[in-house]
Structures are given as C-alpha cells and as structure tokens.
Coordinates of C-alpha atoms in Angstrom, one line a residue:
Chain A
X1 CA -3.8 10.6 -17.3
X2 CA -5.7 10.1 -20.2
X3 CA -8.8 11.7 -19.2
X4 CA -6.7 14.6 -19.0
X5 CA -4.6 14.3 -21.9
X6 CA -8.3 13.3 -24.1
X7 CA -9.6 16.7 -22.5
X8 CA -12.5 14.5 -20.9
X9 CA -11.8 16.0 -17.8
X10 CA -10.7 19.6 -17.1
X11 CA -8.7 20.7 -14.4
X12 CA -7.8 24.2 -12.5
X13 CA -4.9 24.6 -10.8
X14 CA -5.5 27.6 -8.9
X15 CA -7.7 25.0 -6.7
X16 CA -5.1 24.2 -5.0
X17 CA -3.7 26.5 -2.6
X18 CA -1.2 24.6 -0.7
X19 CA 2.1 23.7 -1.7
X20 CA 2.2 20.3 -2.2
X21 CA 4.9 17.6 -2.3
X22 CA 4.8 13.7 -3.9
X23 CA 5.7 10.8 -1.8
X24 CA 6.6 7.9 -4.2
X25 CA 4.7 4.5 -2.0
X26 CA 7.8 1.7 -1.7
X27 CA 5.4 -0.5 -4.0
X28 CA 4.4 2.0 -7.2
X29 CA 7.9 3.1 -7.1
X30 CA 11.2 1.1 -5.8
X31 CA 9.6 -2.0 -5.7
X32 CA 7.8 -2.3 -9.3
X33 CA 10.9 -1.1 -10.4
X34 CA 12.8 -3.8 -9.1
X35 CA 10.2 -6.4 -9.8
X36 CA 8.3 -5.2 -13.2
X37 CA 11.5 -2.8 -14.9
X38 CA 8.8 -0.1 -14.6
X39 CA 8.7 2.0 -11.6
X40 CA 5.5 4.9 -11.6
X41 CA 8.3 7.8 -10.7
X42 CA 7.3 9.5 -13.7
X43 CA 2.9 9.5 -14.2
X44 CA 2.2 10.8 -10.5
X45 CA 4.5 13.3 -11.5
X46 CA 2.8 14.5 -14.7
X47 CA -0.3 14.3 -13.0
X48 CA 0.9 17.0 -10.8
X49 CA 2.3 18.9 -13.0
X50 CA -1.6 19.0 -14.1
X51 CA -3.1 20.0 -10.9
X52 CA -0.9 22.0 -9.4
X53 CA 0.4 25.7 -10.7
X54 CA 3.6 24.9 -8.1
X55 CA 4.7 21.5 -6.0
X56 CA 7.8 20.3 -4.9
X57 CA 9.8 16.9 -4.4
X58 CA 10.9 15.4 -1.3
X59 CA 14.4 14.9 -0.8
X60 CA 15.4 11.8 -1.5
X61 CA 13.1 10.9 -4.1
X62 CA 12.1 8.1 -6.8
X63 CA 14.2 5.0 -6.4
X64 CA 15.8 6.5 -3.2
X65 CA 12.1 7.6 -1.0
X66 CA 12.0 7.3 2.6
X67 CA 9.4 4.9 3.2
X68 CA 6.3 6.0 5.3
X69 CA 6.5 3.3 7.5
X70 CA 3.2 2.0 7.1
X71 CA 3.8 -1.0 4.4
X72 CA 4.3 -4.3 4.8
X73 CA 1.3 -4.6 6.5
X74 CA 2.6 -3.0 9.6
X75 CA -1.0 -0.7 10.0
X76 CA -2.4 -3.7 10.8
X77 CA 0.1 -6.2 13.3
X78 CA -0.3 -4.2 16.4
X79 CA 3.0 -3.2 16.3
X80 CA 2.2 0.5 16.6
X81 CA 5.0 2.0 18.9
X82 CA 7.5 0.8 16.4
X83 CA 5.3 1.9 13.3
X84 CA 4.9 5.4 14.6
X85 CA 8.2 5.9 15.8
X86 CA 10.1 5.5 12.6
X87 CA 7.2 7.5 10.6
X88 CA 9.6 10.1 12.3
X89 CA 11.9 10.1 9.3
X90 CA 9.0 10.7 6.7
X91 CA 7.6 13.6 8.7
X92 CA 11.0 15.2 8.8
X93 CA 11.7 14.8 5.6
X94 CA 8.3 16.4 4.5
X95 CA 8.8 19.4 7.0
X96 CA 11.6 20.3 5.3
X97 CA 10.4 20.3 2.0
X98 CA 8.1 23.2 3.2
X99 CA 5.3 21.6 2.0
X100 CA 1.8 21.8 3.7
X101 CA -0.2 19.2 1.7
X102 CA 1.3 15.5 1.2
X103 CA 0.3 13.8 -1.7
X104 CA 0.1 9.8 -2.0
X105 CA -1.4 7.2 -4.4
X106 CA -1.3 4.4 -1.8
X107 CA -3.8 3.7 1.3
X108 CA -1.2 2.6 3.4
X109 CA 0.6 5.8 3.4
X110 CA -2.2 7.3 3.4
X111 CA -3.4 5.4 6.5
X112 CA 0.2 5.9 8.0
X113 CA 0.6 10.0 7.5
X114 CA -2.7 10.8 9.0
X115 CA -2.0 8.8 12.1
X116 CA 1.4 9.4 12.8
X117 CA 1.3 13.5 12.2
X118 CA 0.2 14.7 15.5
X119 CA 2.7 12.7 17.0
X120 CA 5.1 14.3 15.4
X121 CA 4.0 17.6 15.6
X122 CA 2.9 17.8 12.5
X123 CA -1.1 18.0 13.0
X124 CA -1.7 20.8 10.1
X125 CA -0.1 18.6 7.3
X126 CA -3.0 17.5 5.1
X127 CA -2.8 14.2 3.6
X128 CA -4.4 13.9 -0.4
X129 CA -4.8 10.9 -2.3
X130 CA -3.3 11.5 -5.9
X131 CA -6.5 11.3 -6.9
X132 CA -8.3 13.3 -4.8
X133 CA -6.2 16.7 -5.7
X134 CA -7.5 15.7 -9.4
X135 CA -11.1 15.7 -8.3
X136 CA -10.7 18.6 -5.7
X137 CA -9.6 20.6 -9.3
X138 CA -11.3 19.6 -11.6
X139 CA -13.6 21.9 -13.2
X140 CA -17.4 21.2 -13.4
X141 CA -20.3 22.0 -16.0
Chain B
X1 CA 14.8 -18.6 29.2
X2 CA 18.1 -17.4 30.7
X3 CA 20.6 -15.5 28.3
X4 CA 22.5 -18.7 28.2
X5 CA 19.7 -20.6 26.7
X6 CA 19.3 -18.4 23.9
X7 CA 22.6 -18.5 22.9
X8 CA 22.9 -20.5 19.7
X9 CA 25.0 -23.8 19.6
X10 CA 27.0 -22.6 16.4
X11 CA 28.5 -26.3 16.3
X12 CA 24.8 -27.0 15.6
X13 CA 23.9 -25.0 13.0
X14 CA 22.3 -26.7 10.0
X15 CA 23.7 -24.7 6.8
X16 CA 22.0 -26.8 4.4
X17 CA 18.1 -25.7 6.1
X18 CA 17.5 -23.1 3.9
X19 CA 19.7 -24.5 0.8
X20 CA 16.9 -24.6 -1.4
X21 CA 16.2 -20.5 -0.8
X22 CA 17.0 -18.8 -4.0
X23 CA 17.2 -15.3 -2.9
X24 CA 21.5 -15.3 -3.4
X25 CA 21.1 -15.0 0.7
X26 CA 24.7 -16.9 0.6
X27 CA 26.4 -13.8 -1.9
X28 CA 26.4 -11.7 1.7
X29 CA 29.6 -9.3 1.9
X30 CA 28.1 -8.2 5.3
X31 CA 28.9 -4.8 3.9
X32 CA 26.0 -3.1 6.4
X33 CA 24.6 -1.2 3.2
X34 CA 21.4 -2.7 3.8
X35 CA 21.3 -1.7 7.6
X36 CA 22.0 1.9 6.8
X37 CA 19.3 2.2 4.0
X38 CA 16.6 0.3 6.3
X39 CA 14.0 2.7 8.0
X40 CA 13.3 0.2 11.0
X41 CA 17.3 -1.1 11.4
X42 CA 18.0 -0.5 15.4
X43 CA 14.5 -1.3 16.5
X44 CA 14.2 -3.9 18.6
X45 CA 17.8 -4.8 17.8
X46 CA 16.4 -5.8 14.0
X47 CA 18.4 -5.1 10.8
X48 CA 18.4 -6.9 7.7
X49 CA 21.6 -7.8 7.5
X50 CA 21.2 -9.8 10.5
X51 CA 18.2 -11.6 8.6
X52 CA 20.0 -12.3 5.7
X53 CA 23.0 -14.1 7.6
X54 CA 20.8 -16.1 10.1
X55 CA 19.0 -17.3 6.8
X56 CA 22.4 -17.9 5.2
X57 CA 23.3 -20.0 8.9
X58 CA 20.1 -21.8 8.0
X59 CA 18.5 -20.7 11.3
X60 CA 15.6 -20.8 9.6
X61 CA 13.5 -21.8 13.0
X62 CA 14.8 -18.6 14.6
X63 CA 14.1 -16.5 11.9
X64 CA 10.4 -17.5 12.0
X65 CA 9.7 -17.7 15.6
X66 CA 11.6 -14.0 15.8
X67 CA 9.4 -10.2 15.5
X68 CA 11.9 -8.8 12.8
X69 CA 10.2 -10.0 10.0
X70 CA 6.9 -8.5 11.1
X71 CA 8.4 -4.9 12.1
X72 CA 9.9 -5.0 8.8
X73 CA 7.6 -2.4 6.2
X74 CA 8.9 -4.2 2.8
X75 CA 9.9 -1.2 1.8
X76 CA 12.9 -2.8 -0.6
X77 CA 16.0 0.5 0.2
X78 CA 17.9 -2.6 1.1
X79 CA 17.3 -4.7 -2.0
X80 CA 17.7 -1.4 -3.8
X81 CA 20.9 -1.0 -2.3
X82 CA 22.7 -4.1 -1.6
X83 CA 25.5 -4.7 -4.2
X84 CA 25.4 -8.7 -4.5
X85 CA 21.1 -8.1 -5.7
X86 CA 20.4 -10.7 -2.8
X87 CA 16.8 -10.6 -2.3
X88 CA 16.1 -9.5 1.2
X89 CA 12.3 -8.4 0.7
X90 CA 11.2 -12.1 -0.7
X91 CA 13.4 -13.4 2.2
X92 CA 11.2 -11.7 4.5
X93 CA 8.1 -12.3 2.8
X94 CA 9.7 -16.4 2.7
X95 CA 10.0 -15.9 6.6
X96 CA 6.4 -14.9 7.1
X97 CA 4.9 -17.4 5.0
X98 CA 6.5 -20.4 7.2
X99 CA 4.5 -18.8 10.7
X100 CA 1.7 -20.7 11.8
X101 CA -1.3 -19.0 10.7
X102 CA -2.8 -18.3 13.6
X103 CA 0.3 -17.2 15.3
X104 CA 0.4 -13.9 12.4
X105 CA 0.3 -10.9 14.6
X106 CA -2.3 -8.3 14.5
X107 CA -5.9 -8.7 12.6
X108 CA -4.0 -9.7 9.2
X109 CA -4.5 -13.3 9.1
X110 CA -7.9 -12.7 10.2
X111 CA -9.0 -10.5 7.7
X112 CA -7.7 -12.7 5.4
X113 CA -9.6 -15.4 6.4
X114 CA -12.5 -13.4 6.6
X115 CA -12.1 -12.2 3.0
X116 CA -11.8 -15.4 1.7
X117 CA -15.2 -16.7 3.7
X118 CA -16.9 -13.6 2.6
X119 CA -15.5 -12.0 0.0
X120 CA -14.1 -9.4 1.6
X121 CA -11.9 -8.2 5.1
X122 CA -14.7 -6.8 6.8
X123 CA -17.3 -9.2 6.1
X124 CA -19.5 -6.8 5.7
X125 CA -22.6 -8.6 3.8
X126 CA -23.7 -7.9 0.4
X127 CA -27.2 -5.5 1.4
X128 CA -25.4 -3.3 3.8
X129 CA -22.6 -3.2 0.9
X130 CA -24.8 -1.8 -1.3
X131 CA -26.7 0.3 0.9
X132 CA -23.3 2.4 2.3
X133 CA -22.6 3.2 -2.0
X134 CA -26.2 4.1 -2.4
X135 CA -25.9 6.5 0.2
X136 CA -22.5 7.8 -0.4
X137 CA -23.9 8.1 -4.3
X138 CA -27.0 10.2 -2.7
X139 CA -24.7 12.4 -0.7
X140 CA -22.8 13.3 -4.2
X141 CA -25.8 13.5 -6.2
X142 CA -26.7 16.5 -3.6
X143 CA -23.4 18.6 -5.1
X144 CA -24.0 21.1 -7.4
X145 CA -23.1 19.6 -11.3
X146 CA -23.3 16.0 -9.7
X147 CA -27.3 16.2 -9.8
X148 CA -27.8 13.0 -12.3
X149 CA -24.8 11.1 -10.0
X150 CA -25.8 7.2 -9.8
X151 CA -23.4 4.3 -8.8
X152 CA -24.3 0.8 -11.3
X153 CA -23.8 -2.1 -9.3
X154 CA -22.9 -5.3 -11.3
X155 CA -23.3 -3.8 -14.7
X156 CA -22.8 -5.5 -17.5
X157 CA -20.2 -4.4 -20.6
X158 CA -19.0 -1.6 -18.4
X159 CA -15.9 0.6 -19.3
X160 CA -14.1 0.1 -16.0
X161 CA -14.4 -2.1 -13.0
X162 CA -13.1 -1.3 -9.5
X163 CA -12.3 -2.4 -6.6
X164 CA -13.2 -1.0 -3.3
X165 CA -10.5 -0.9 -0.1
X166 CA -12.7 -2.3 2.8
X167 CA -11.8 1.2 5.0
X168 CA -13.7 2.9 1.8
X169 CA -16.8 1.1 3.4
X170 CA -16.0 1.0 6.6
X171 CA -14.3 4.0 8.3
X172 CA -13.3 6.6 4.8
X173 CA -16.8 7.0 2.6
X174 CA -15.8 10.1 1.7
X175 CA -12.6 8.6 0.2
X176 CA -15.2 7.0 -2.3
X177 CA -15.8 10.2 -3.4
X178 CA -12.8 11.0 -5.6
X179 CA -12.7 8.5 -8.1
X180 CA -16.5 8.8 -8.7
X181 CA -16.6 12.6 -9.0
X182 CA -13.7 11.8 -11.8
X183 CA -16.0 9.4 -13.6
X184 CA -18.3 11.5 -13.6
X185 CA -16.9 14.4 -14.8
X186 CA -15.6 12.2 -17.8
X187 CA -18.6 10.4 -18.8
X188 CA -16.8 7.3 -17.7
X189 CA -19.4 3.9 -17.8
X190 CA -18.2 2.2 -14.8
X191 CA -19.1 -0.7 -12.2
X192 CA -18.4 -2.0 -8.7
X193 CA -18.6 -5.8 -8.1
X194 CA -21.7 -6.2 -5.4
X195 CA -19.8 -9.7 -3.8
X196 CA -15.6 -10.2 -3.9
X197 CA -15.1 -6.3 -4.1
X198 CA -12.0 -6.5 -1.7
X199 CA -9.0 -4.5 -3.6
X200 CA -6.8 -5.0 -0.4
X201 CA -4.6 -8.6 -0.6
X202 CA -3.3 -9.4 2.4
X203 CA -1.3 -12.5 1.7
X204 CA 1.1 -10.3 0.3
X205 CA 2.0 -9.0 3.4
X206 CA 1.7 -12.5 5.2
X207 CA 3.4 -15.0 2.4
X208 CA 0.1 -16.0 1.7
X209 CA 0.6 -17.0 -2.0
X210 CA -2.8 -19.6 -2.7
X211 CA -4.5 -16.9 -0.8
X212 CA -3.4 -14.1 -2.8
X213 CA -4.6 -16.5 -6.1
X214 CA -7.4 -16.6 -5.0
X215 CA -8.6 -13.3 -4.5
X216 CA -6.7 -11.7 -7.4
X217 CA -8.8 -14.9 -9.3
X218 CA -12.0 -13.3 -8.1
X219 CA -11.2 -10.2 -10.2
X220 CA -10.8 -12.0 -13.1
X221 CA -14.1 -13.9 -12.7
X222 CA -15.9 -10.1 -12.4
X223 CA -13.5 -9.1 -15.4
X224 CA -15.0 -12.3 -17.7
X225 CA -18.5 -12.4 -15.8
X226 CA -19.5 -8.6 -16.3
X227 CA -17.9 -8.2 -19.4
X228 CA -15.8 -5.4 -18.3
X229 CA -13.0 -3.7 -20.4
X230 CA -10.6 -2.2 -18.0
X231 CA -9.9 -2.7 -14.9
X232 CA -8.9 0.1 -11.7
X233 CA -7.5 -1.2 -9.0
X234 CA -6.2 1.0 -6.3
X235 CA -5.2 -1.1 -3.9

C-alpha cells in the first residue's frame, strides 16, 4: 500500500482484463479480527481498488466469508476427499459472482482453489495472489 | 469394536477432565448456530457442536483419538457466530495438540520436524537454496526493464526481510516472482535469510506451541542478526 500511495510504484489498471473478485483467507480476516481487533477486510480491498478499473465481492463477505476449505492445515493431512468436497461451496459462491479471476493473499487458498477447480467444473477460473495482480499491473521504466 | 462397544458409559463420564479448559466450553446453549455456520459440519458425522459438548462431558480421550478435529479448516464462522463467545477454534487447536506426535495425520508433523532439524519443511540444504533464487533471479533479469534484477542473500541493514513458503522453492518459482518484480520496481533494498527461511508454521495447525516459538524465534534472530528494518512475511 504504501508503495502505491508514495508513488514508488505505478500501476495500470487496464492490465487486467478479467473481472476479478476478493476472497477474504479465515486468518487475515475473521480470525485476526477475533483475535487481534483488526481484521484486513479493508487494505486488500484498497489495493484493488488500485489494480483494477472494475472487481466485485463475493457474497458473503468480510467477517461472514465462506472459507476455502484449505486451512487448518487440511492441504496437507491426506484428508483430500473431504477437503475437496466442501471446496464445493467456495466454487459456487465464486461462480456466481461472475467473476473469472479469484484473488487471494493466502497460500493455502491459493493452494486449495487451483486444486479443487476442475473438480468442480470450474477449470477456467484463474487463481491470483493479491500480490501478483499488483505486479502483473504495474507499470515499468 | 461392535457398536455396543463404542457406546459411551455416561455413568462414567469424568466432567471434571477438561475442568481446567478455559475456552467457556461449559456456556453451551446447544443452539446448533455453530453447526449451521461450519463448512465441514455433516462430514463424517463431525460438527462442532458435538466437539464442544464432548469437551464439556470431559471426553477429552475421545475427542483426541477421533478425525473431527483434523477435517476441521479452523476457519472460526462458528466462533464468529456462537452467542455465549465459547472458543471452539482454540478447542480444536487444544484437541490437536494432546495427539501423539507421530500419530498427526498427513506430512504435517513431519515437516515440522524437518523444519526444525533443518531450518526449513523441505529440507532442502542451504547451496541448492540459493542456487533455485539465483536462477529464478536470472530468469527475471531476462524481462525487459528487469535487466539489472539481483536477489542479496543475507545482507546486512536491508530495508525488508522475507520469508520464503517452502512450495516457492519447491513446486511454485514463478510465485517468487511477484514480490520481487514489486521490489524492484520500487527501489526496495531487500533480503532473504540463506538458513531458517521457512515462512510456513506448522504448529499452528498441529497445537504445536514450543514449535511455533521456535521458528517464529528464528525470524527474530535474522531481524537482530542482519540488521533488518521491516519485516514481510506472507505466510
């Protein structure tokens, strides 16, 4: 944020092409809220607003988000049946946003999106790291 | 085991077991909020509400021998939702920390224990380490407006230190890329830690709580040792 706001780093949003949407990860958002008084609902956000000419929220959002179903270490217990079925939610919830491009600031959904997609017939949805839509726009010398 | 032998003796339950659990497991209305909100609720017959009472019961045993905590993703709706503010993510956090170690499913004990022998999940030794950054720094460096791009291992004073997710170095190099192109772009003076560069902490997910010391410790020694001012961690 404050590379952006210092004008260290310049950005163009007609980069991307997509439409994005935000997926707020259980530990950035509900859970630093619960445990710190700050959840980051609010700085992804911005940053968005910044890279993007248009993006839109999943429904339900912030405090409410429908986890990914990757957290908690489940990637990694080998209990992948379970892990990939209830993915199902997320996916549906980001299909009907509209969005083609899901944006995430955590590994685990990150990890969890791009292997659960195709199973859910979602194969085309391309999964960004927050900061990866900031370097795909950024705006070089 | 016949059904019968599962059954629990509820003339035998010890109430007091988990007394000492401060997570307000003993405010339960049984209200179900919890259950609706959880993403994982009818798998395998879990739901949280069911964890919360067998912890109130004090089947603490059961509770750890049982799959439910492990299918759980931590994700916290429940806590979010549940109107008495008991603390159902640290009680399944509590559960998991009182497995035995090498019963933790899956590779997250073991990369654990890996990270603390080694420094990091993979153990992935300091020279190949290096080498995979110098290579993903060359492949950048061959971008147009990138053409000066370098990657400072262990320097001293830097601006920002960061981490690095073991599947950055493993599986995802061109993840690297992001952040770096970023730094770049802003003139950032920045630094990656050549030994201890592990960002992931996996005792949070297994209760792991001298574990997770430990590792978060060995950012602060990189922090004080390289003189760093800020620190990025991603994981």
């Amino acid at each position: 944020m404050k590379y952006i706001k210092e004008e260290r780093i310049k950005i163009d949003k007609s980069k991307i092409t997509k439409l994005a949407a935000y997926h707020d990860p259980c530990n950035y958002g509900r859970k630093a809220q619960m445990l710190f008084g700050h959840g980051y609902f609010q700085e992804p956000r911005w940053i968005m607003d910044q890279c993007a000419e248009e993006w839109v929220d999943l429904y339900p959002m912030e405090m409410n988000q429908t986890c990914c179903g990757g957290g908690g270490g489940t990637l990694t217990t080998g209990n992948d049946e379970e892990r990939v079925y209830y993915g199902r939610k997320k996916i549906d919830q980001i299909k009907a946003s509209g969005a083609e491009m899901i944006v995430v600031p955590c590994h685990s959904c990150h990890g969890q999106l791009n292997n659960i997609k195709k199973e859910h017939g979602f194969e085309e949805l391309e999964v960004k790291y927050l900061w990866e839509i900031v370097a795909d726009a950024l705006i070089l010398k | 085991m016949t059904e019968a032998d599962k059954r629990v003796n509820l003339d035998q339950l010890d109430h007091d077991s988990c007394r000492s659990w401060d997570y307000s497991q003993d405010f339960c209305v049984t209200c179900g909020i919890c259950s609706s909100m959880c993403p994982v609720s009818g798998i395998d017959d879990f739901d949280p509400r069911k964890l919360v009472r067998m912890i109130s019961l004090g089947m603490e045993n059961e509770a750890v021998d049982s799959r439910w905590p492990w299918i759980c993703t931590m994700c916290g709706k429940c806590e979010a939702s549940c109107p008495m503010e008991i603390k159902i993510s640290s009680i399944v956090r509590k559960i998991r920390s009182l497995r035995e170690r090498d019963e933790v499913p899956g590779i997250l004990h073991k990369g654990l224990e890996t990270a603390l022998k080694t420094g990091n999940n993979l153990g992935l030794p300091k020279e190949d380490f290096e080498f995979i950054l110098e290579d993903v720094a060359e492949e950048i460096a061959e971008e147009p407006s990138f053409e000066n791009f370098t990657v400072e291992i262990d320097k001293k004073g830097a601006n920002i230190l960061t981490t690095i997710h073991n599947k950055l170095v493993n599986t995802h190099t061109d993840d690297l890329k992001h952040w770096w192109k970023i730094f770049h772009a802003a003139g950032e003076d920045w630094t990656v830690p050549s030994e201890n560069w592990e960002g992931t902490n996996w005792g949070l997910f297994t209760g792991d709580d001298e574990a997770m010391k430990k590792m978060s410790g060995r950012i602060v020694d990189h922090m004080k040792n390289l003189g760093a001012k800020n620190l990025l961690w991603p994981e």
